[in-house]
Coordinates of C-alpha atoms and ligand atoms in Angstrom, one line a residue:
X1 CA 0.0 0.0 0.0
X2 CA 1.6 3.4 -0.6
X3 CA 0.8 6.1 1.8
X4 CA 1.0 10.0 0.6
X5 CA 3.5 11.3 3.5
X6 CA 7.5 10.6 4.5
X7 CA 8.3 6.9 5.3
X8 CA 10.9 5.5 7.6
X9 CA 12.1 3.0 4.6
X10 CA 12.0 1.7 1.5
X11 CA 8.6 0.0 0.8
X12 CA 8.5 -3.4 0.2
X13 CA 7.2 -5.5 -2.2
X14 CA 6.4 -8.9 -1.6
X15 CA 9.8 -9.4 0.5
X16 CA 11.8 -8.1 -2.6
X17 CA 13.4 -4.6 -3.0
X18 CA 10.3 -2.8 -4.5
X19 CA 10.3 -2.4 -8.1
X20 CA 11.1 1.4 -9.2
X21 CA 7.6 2.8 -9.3
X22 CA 6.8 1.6 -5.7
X23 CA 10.4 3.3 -4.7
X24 CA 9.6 6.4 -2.4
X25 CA 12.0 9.1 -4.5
X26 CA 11.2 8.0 -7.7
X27 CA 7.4 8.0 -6.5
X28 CA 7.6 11.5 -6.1
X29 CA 9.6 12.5 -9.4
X30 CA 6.7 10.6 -11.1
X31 CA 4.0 12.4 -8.6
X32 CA 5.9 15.9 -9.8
X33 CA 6.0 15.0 -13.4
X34 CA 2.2 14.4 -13.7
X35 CA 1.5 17.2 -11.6
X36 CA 3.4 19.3 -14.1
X37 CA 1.6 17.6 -17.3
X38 CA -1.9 18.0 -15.3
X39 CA -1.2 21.4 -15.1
X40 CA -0.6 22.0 -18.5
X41 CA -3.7 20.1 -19.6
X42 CA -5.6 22.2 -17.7
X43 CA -4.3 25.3 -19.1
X44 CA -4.8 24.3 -22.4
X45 CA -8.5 23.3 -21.9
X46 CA -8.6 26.5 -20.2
X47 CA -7.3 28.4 -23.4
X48 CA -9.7 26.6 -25.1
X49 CA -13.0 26.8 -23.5
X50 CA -12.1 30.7 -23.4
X51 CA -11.8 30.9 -27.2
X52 CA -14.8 29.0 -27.6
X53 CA -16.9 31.8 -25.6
X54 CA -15.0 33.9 -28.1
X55 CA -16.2 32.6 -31.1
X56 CA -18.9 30.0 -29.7
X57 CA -21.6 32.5 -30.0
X58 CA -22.1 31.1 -33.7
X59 CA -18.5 32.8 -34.6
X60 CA -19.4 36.1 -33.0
X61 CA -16.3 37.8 -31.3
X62 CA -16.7 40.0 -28.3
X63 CA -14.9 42.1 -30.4
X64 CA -17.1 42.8 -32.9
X65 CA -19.7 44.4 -30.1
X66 CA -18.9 48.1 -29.6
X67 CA -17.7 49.3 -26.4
X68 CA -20.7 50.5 -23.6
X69 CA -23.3 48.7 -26.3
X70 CA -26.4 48.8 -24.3
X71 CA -27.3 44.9 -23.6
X72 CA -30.5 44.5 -26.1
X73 CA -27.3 44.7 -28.4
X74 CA -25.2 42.7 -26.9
X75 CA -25.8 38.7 -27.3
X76 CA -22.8 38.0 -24.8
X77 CA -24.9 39.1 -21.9
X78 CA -28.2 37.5 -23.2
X79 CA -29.6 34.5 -20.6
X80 CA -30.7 32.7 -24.3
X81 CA -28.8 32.8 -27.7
X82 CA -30.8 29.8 -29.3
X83 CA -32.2 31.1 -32.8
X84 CA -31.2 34.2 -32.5
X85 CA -28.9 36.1 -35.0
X86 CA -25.6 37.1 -33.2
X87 CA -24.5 39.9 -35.4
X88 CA -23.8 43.1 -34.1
X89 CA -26.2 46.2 -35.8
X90 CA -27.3 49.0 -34.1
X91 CA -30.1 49.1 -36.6
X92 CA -33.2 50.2 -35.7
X93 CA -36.7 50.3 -36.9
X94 CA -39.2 52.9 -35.4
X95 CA -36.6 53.3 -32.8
X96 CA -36.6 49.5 -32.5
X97 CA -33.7 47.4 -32.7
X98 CA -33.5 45.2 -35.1
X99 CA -30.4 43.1 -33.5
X100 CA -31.6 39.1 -33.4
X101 CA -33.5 39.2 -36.4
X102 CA -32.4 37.5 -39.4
X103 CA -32.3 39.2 -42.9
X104 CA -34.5 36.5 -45.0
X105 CA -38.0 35.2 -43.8
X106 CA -39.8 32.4 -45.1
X107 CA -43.9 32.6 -44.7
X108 CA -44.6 29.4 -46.2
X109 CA -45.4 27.3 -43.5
X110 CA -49.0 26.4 -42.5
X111 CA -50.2 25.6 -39.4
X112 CA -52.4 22.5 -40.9
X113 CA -54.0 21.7 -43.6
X114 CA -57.6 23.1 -42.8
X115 CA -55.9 27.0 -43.0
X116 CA -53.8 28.9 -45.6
X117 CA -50.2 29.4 -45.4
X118 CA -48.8 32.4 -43.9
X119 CA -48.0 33.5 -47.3
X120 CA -51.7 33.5 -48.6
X121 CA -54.6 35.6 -47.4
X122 CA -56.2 34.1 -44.4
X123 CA -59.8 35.6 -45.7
X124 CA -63.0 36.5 -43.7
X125 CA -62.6 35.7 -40.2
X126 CA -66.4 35.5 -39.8
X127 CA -66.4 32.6 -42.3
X128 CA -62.8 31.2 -41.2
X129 CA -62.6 31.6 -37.3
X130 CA -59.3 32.0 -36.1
X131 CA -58.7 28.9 -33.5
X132 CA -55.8 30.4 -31.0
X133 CA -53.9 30.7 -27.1
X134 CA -52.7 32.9 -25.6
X135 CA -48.9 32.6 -24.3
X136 CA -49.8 34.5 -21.0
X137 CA -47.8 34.7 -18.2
X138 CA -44.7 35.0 -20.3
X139 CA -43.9 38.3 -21.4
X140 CA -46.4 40.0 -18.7
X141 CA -46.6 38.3 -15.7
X142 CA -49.3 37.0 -14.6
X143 CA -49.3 35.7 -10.6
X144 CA -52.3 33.4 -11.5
X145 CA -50.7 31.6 -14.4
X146 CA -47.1 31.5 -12.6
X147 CA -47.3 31.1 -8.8
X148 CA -44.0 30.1 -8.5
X149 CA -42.6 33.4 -9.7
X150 CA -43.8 35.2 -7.2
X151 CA -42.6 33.5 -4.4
X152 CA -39.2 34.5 -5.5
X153 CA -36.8 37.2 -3.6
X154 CA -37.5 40.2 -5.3
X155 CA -33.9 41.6 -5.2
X156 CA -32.6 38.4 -7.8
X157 CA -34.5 40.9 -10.1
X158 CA -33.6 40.7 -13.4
X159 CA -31.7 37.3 -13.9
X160 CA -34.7 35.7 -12.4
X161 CA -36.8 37.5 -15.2
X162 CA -35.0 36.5 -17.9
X163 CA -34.5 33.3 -16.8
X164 CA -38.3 32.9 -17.0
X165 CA -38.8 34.5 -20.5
X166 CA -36.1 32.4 -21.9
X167 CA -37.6 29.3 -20.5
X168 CA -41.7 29.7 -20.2
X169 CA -42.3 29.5 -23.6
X170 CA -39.7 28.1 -26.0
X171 CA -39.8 26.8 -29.6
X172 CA -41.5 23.2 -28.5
X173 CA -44.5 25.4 -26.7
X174 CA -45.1 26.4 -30.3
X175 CA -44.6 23.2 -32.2
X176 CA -47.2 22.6 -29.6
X177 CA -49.4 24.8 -30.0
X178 CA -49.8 24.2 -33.9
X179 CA -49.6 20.4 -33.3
X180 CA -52.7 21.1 -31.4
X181 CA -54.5 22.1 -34.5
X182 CA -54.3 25.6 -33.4
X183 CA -53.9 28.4 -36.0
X184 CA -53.0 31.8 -34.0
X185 CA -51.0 32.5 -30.8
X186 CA -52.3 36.1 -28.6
X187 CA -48.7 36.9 -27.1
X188 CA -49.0 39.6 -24.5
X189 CA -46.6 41.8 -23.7
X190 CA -45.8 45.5 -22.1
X191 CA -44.5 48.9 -22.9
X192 CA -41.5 48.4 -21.1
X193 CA -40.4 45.8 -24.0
X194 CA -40.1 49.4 -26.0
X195 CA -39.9 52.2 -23.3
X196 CA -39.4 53.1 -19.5
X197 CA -40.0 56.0 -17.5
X198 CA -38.7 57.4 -14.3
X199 CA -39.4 55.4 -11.4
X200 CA -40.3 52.3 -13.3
X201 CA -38.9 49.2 -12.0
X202 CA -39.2 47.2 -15.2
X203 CA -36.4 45.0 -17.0
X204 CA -36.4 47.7 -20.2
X205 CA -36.4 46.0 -23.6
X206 CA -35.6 42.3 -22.7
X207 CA -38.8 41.0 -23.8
X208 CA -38.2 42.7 -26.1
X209 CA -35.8 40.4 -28.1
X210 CA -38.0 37.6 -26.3
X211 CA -41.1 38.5 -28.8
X212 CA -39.5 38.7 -32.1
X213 CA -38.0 35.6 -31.4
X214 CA -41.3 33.8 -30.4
X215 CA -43.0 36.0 -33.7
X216 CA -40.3 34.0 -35.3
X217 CA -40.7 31.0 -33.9
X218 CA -44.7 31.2 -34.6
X219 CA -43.9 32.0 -38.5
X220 CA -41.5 28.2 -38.5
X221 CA -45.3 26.9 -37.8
X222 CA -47.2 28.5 -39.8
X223 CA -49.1 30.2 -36.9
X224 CA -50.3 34.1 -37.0
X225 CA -49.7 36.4 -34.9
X226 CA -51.8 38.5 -32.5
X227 CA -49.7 40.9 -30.5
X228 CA -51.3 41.9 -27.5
X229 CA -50.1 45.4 -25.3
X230 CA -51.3 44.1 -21.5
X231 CA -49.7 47.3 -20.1
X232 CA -49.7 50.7 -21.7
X233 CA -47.6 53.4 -20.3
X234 CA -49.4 55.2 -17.2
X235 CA -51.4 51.4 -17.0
X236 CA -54.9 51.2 -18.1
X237 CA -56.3 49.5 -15.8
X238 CA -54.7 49.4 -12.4
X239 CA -54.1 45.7 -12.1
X240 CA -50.6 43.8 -11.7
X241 CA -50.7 42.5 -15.0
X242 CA -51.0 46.0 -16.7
X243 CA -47.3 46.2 -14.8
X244 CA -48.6 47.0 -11.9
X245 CA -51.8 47.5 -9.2
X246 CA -52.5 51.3 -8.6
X247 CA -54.0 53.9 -9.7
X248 CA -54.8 54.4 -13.5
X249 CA -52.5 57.5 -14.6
X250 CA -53.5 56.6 -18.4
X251 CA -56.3 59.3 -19.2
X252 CA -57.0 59.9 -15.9
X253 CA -55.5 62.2 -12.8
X254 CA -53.7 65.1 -13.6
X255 CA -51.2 63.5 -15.8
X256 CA -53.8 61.6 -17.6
X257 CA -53.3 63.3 -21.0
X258 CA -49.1 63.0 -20.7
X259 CA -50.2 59.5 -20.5
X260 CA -52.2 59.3 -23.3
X261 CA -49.8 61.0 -25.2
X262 CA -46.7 58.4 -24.3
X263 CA -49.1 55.3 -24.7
X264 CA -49.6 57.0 -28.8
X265 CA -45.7 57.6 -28.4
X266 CA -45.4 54.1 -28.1
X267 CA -47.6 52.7 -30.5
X268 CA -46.0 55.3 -33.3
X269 CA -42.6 53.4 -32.3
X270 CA -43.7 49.8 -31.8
X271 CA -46.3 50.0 -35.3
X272 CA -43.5 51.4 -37.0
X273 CA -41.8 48.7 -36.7
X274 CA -44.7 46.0 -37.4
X275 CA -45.3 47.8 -40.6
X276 CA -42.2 46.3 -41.8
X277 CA -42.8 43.8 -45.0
X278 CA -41.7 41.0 -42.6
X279 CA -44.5 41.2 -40.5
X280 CA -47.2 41.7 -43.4
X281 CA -48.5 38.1 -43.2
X282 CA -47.7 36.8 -39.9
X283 CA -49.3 39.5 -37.5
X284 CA -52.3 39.4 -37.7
X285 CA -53.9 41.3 -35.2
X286 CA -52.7 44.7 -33.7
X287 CA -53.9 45.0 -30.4
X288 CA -54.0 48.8 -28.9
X289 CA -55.0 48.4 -25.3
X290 CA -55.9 45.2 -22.6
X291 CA -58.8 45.9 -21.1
X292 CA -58.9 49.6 -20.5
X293 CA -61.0 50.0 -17.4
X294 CA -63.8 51.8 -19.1
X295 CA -66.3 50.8 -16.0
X296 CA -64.3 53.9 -14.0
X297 CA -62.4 55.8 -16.9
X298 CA -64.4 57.9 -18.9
X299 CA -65.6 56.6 -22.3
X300 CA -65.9 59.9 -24.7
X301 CA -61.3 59.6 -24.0
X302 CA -60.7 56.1 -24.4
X303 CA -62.7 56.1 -27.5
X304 CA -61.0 59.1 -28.9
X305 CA -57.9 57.5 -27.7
X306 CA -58.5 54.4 -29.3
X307 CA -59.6 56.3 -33.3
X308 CA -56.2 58.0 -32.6
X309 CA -54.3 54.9 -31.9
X310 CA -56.2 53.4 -34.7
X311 CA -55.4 56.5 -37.2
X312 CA -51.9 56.5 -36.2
X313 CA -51.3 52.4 -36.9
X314 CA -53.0 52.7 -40.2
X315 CA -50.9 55.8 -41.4
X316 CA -47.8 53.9 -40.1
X317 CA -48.3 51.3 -42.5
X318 CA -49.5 48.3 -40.5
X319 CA -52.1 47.4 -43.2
X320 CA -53.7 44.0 -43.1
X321 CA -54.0 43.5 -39.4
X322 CA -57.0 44.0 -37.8
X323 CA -56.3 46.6 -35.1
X324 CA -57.9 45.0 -31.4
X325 CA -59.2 46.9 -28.3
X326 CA -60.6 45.5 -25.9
X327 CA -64.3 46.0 -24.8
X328 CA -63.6 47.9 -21.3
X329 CA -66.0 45.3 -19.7
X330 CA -68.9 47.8 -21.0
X331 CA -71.0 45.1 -21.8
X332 CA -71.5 44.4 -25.6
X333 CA -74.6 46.6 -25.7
X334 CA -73.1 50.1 -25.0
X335 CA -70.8 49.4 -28.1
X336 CA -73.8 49.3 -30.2
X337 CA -72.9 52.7 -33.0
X338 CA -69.9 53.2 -31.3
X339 CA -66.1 53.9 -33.2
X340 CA -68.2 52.4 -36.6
X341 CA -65.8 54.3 -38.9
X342 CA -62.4 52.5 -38.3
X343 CA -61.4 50.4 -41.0
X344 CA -60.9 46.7 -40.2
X345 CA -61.0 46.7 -36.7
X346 CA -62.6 44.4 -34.0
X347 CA -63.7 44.3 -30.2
X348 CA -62.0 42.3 -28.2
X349 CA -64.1 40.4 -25.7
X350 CA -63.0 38.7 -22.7
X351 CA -65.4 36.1 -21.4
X352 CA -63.8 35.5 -18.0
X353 CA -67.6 34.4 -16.4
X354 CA -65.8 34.0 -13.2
X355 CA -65.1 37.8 -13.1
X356 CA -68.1 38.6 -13.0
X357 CA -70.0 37.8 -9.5
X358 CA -73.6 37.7 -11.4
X359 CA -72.3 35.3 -13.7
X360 CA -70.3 33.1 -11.4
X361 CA -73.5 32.0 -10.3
X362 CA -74.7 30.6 -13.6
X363 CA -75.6 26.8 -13.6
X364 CA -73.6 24.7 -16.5
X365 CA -76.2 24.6 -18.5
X366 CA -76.5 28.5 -18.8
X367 CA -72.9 28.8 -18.9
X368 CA -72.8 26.6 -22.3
X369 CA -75.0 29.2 -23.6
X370 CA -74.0 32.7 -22.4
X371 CA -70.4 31.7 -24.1
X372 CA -72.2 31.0 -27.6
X373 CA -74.4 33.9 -26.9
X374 CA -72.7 37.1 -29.2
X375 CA -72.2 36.4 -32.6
X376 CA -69.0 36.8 -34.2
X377 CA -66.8 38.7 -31.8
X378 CA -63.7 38.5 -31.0
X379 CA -62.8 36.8 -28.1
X380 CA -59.3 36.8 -27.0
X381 CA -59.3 35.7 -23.1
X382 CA -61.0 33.1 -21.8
X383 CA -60.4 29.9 -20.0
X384 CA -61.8 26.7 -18.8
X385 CA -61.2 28.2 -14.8
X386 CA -64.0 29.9 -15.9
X387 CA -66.2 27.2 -13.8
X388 CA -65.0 28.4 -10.9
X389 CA -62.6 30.8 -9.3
X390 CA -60.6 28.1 -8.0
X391 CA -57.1 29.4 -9.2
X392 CA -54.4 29.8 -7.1
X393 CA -53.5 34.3 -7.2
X394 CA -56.6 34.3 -9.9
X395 CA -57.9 37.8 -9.0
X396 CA -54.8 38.6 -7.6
X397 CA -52.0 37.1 -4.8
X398 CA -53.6 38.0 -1.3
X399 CA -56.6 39.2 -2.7
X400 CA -59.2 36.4 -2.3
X401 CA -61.5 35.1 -4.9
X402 CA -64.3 37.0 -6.3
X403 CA -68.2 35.7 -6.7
X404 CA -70.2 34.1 -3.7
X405 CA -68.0 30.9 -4.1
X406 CA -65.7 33.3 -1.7
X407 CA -67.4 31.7 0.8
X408 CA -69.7 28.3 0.1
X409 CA -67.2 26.9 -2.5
X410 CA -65.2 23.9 -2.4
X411 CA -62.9 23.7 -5.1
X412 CA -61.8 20.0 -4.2
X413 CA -62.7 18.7 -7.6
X414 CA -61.3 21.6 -9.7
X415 CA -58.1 22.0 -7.9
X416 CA -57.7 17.7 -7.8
X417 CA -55.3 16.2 -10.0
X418 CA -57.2 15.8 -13.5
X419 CA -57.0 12.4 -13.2
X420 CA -59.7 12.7 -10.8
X421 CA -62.4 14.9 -12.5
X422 CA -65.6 12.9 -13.3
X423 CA -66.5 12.0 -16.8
X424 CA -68.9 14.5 -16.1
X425 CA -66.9 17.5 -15.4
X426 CA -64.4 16.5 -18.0
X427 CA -67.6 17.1 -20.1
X428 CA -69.0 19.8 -19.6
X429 CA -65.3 21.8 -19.7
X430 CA -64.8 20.4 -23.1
X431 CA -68.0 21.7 -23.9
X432 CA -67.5 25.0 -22.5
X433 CA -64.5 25.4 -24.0
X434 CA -65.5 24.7 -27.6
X435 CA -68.4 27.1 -27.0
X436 CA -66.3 30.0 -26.0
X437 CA -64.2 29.1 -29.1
X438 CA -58.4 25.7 -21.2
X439 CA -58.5 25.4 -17.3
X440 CA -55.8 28.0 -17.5
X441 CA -53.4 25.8 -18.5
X442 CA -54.4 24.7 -22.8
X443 CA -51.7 22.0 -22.6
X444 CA -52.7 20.7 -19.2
X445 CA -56.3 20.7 -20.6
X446 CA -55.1 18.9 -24.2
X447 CA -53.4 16.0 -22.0
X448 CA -56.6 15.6 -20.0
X449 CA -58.6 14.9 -22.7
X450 CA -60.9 18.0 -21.9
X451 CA -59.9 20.0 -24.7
X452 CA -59.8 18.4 -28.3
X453 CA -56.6 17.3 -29.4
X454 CA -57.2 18.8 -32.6
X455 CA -58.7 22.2 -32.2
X456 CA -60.9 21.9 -35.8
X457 CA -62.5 19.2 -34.8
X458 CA -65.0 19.7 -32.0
X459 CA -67.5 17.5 -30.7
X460 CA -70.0 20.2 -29.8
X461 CA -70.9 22.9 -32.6
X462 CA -72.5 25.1 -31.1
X463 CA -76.0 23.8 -31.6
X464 CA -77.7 25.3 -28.5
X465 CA -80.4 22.7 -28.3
X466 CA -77.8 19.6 -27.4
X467 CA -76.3 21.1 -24.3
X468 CA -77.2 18.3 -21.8
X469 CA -78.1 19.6 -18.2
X470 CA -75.4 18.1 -16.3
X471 CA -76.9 17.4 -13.9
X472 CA -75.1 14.8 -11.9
X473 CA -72.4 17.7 -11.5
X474 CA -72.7 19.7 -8.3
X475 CA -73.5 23.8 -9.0
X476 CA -70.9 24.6 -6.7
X477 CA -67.3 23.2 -5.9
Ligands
NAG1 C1 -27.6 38.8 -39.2 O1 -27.6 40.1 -39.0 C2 -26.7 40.9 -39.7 C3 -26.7 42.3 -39.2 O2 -28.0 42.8 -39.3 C4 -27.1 40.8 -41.2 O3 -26.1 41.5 -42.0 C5 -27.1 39.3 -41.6 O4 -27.5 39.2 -42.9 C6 -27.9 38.5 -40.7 N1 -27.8 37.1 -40.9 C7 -28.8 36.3 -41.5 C8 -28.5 34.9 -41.6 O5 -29.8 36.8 -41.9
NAG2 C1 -57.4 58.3 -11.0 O1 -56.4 59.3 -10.8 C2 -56.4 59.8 -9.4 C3 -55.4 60.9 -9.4 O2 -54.1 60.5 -9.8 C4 -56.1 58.7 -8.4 O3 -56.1 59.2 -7.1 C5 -57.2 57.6 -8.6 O4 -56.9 56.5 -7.8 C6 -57.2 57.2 -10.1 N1 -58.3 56.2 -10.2 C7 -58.2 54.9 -10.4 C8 -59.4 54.1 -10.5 O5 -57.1 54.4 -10.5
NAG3 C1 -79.9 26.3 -15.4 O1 -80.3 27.7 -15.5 C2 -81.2 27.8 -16.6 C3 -81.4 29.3 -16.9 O2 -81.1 30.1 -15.8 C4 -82.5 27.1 -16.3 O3 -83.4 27.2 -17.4 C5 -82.2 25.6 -16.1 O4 -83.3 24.9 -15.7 C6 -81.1 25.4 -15.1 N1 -80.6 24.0 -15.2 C7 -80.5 23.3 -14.0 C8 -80.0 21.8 -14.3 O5 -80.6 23.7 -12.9
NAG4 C1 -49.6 43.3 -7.1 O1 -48.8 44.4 -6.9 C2 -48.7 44.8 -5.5 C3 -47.9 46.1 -5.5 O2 -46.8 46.0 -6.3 C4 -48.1 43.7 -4.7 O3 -48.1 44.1 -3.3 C5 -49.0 42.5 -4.8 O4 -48.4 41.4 -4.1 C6 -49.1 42.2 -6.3 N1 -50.1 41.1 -6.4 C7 -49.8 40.0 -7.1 C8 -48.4 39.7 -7.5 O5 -50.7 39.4 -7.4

């Protein structure tokens, strides 16, 4: 046995002199000669990893990135470089950078064989109803949809963020999503992807890159795109996923106007940019505002708002996509006549029943049909929570639930593993979700076999007259 450490004599061997590499000195000449060649082993490995983090960013040197460029430009800061071009350009469009983009697109993908290529017209959307998800929870945040981000120690900050935006949604959510038989992907997002102010805590222009890569991502599928502004500068709305919970400084309060002018600021920039040719056929949907809180603001502004936003798109050259706002949870009535004059644009409904404390108490039955109940609008949120408010941070973290299930509701079976949802409940959410045209979760909802695993072939069209009482399923949970 040979012991590290001085020995009182020459180790033996089996009663004989040991042979040379047992022999203490000449143990220790070897021990110093492969120390030596370790050493140099390492260095060289050393020497190389380093020049592959020179030149492993697809052949990009560090070199070739200008001095103090901010970090939207610079790739060897980025948390994700998958799919994105390294190439230094400070080039910008509308103010936008262009940096990550590639030079070439190809539109010729489609997302299956029931819709048109990219590349072709997609038509009437009243005849050809766009089947879609929305990638929420991503680009805004969203506490309901992602729990475990807000448990998180606030001062990791923006590593943390990233992190999540580079690992949320990735290319497979969209091969996904399209091998779902979906056609469209809503992808929300927020001003500070474009702009900050003073005094705003957001990660400025991250998601930035994050969203023309997943636009990109959505065009290797064939699927369109509707981009979707959840927070406008001065926040429409006053909730967390506007950016944050507050007052609403866009049109209203003193600097309401200032507001109103930077949210128009920002769509000059960001439609700019979506004018480009590469957009022409894969965004198909402009959205100007996420539920603006029309209930408080007042509605003469945010319609004037919205015809000037609408003006100022169209005159930037963003001309085949249907410009979205969202209905301000006026009810559909009060938009009868209303903002008639603006060319291709539609109302963006959000049938969240659970929201709504009248509706929450709506049997199945009535549930099936208040979804099918308006026609051909637009309806951009929904989910199959809608049943019950049973969400973990739906209405917000610390806030409760909303509706009289506050109180009297179990949600046992909605929160239990899917497995162990009744035939019954299974169901009626795959009913209610056809009508509405997921739980929160679509993929969660697709393995369970309560959404259908193709999205142009439903079981239940709509025919008002074949909703079945389901009665064996309790009203409340
Ligand atoms: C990558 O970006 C650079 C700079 O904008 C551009 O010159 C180059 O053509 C792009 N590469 C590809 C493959 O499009
Ligand atoms: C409207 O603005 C005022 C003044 O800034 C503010 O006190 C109020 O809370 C805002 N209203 C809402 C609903 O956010
Ligand atoms: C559900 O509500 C509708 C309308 O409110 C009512 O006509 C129907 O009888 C109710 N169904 C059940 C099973 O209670
Ligand atoms: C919403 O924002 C407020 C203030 O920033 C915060 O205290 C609250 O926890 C947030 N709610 C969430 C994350 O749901």
């Amino acid at each position: 046995m040979i012991a590290w450490g001085p020995r009182e004599k020459e180790p033996l061997w089996n009663g004989k002199p040991a042979p040379w590499y047992k022999q203490k000195k000449k143990l220790w000449i070897l021990i110093g000669v492969c120390t030596v060649l370790l050493i140099i082993i390492i260095i060289r490995e050393g020497a190389e990893a380093a020049r592959d983090s020179e030149s492993g960013l697809g052949g990009v040197s560090p070199d070739s990135i200008p001095k103090g460029a901010p970090s939207w430009l610079n790739p060897f800061v980025w948390e994700d470089t998958a799919d994105f071009n390294l190439t230094y350009t400070d080039e910008t469009v509308g103010g936008l950078p262009l940096m990550g983009l590639d030079t070439e697109w190809d539109d010729s993908a489609k997302a299956n064989d029931h819709v048109p290529a990219l590349e072709k017209p997609w038509g009437d959307y009243a005849k050809r109803p766009a089947r879609g998800v929305n990638v929420g929870g991503w680009l805004s945040l969203e506490p309901f949809i992602t729990p475990s981000l807000f448990n998180y120690d606030l001062r990791m900050g923006i590593s943390v963020l990233e992190k999540h935006y580079a690992t949320f949604v990735t290319e497979d959510t969209f091969r996904e999503i399209r091998d779902a038989g979906l056609d469209h992907v809503r992808i929300p997002f927020s001003y500070w992807a474009v702009e900050v102010y003073d005094g705003d805590p957001y990660v400025f222009r991250t998601s930035w890159r994050y969203l023309l890569r997943a636009i990109e991502w959505c065009r290797r599928y064939g699927l369109r795109v509707n981009l979707d502004v959840h927070g406008l500068p001065g926040s429409q709305n006053g909730w967390n996923h506007s950016g944050r919970l507050g007052p609403i400084n866009w049109l209203n309060g003193t600097d309401g106007a200032l507001w109103g002018k930077r949210a128009l600021e920002f769509h000059d920039s960001l439609s700019k940019f979506f004018a480009q040719p590469r957009y022409k056929n894969i965004i198909s949907h402009y959205g100007l505002a996420n539920e603006p809180k029309m209930t408080f603001l007042d509605s003469q502004e945010v319609l004037q708002w919205t015809t000037d936003a609408h003006a100022l798109v169209r005159k930037n050259g963003v001309s085949d996509a249907i410009v979205v706002f969202g209905d301000g949870f006026r009810g559909l009535h009060n938009w009868q006549g209303e903002l008639q004059g603006l060319d291709r644009a539609a109302l963006d409904v959000h049938q969240y029943v659970i929201f709504n404390t009248g509706q929450i108490v709506f049997n199945h039955t009535a549930k099936v049909r208040y979804a099918t109940g308006f026609g051909p609008t637009l309806v951009a949120e929904w989910s199959q929570a809608d049943d019950t408010d049973c969400a973990k941070h739906l209405t917000n973290v610390g806030w409760g639930t909303v509706g009289p299930a506050r109180n009297s509701c179990s949600c046992e079976e909605a929160n239990a593993p899917v497995s162990e949802w009744s035939d019954s409940y299974k169901q009626f959410l795959r009913m209610f979700a056809e009508a509405q045209i997921p739980q929160w979760s679509y993929k969660k909802g697709l393995a369970a076999g309560v959404l259908p695993a193709k999205a142009y072939e439903r079981s239940f069209d709509c025919d008002l007259s074949d909703i079945p009482s389901f009665s064996d399923l309790p009203e409340t949970y």
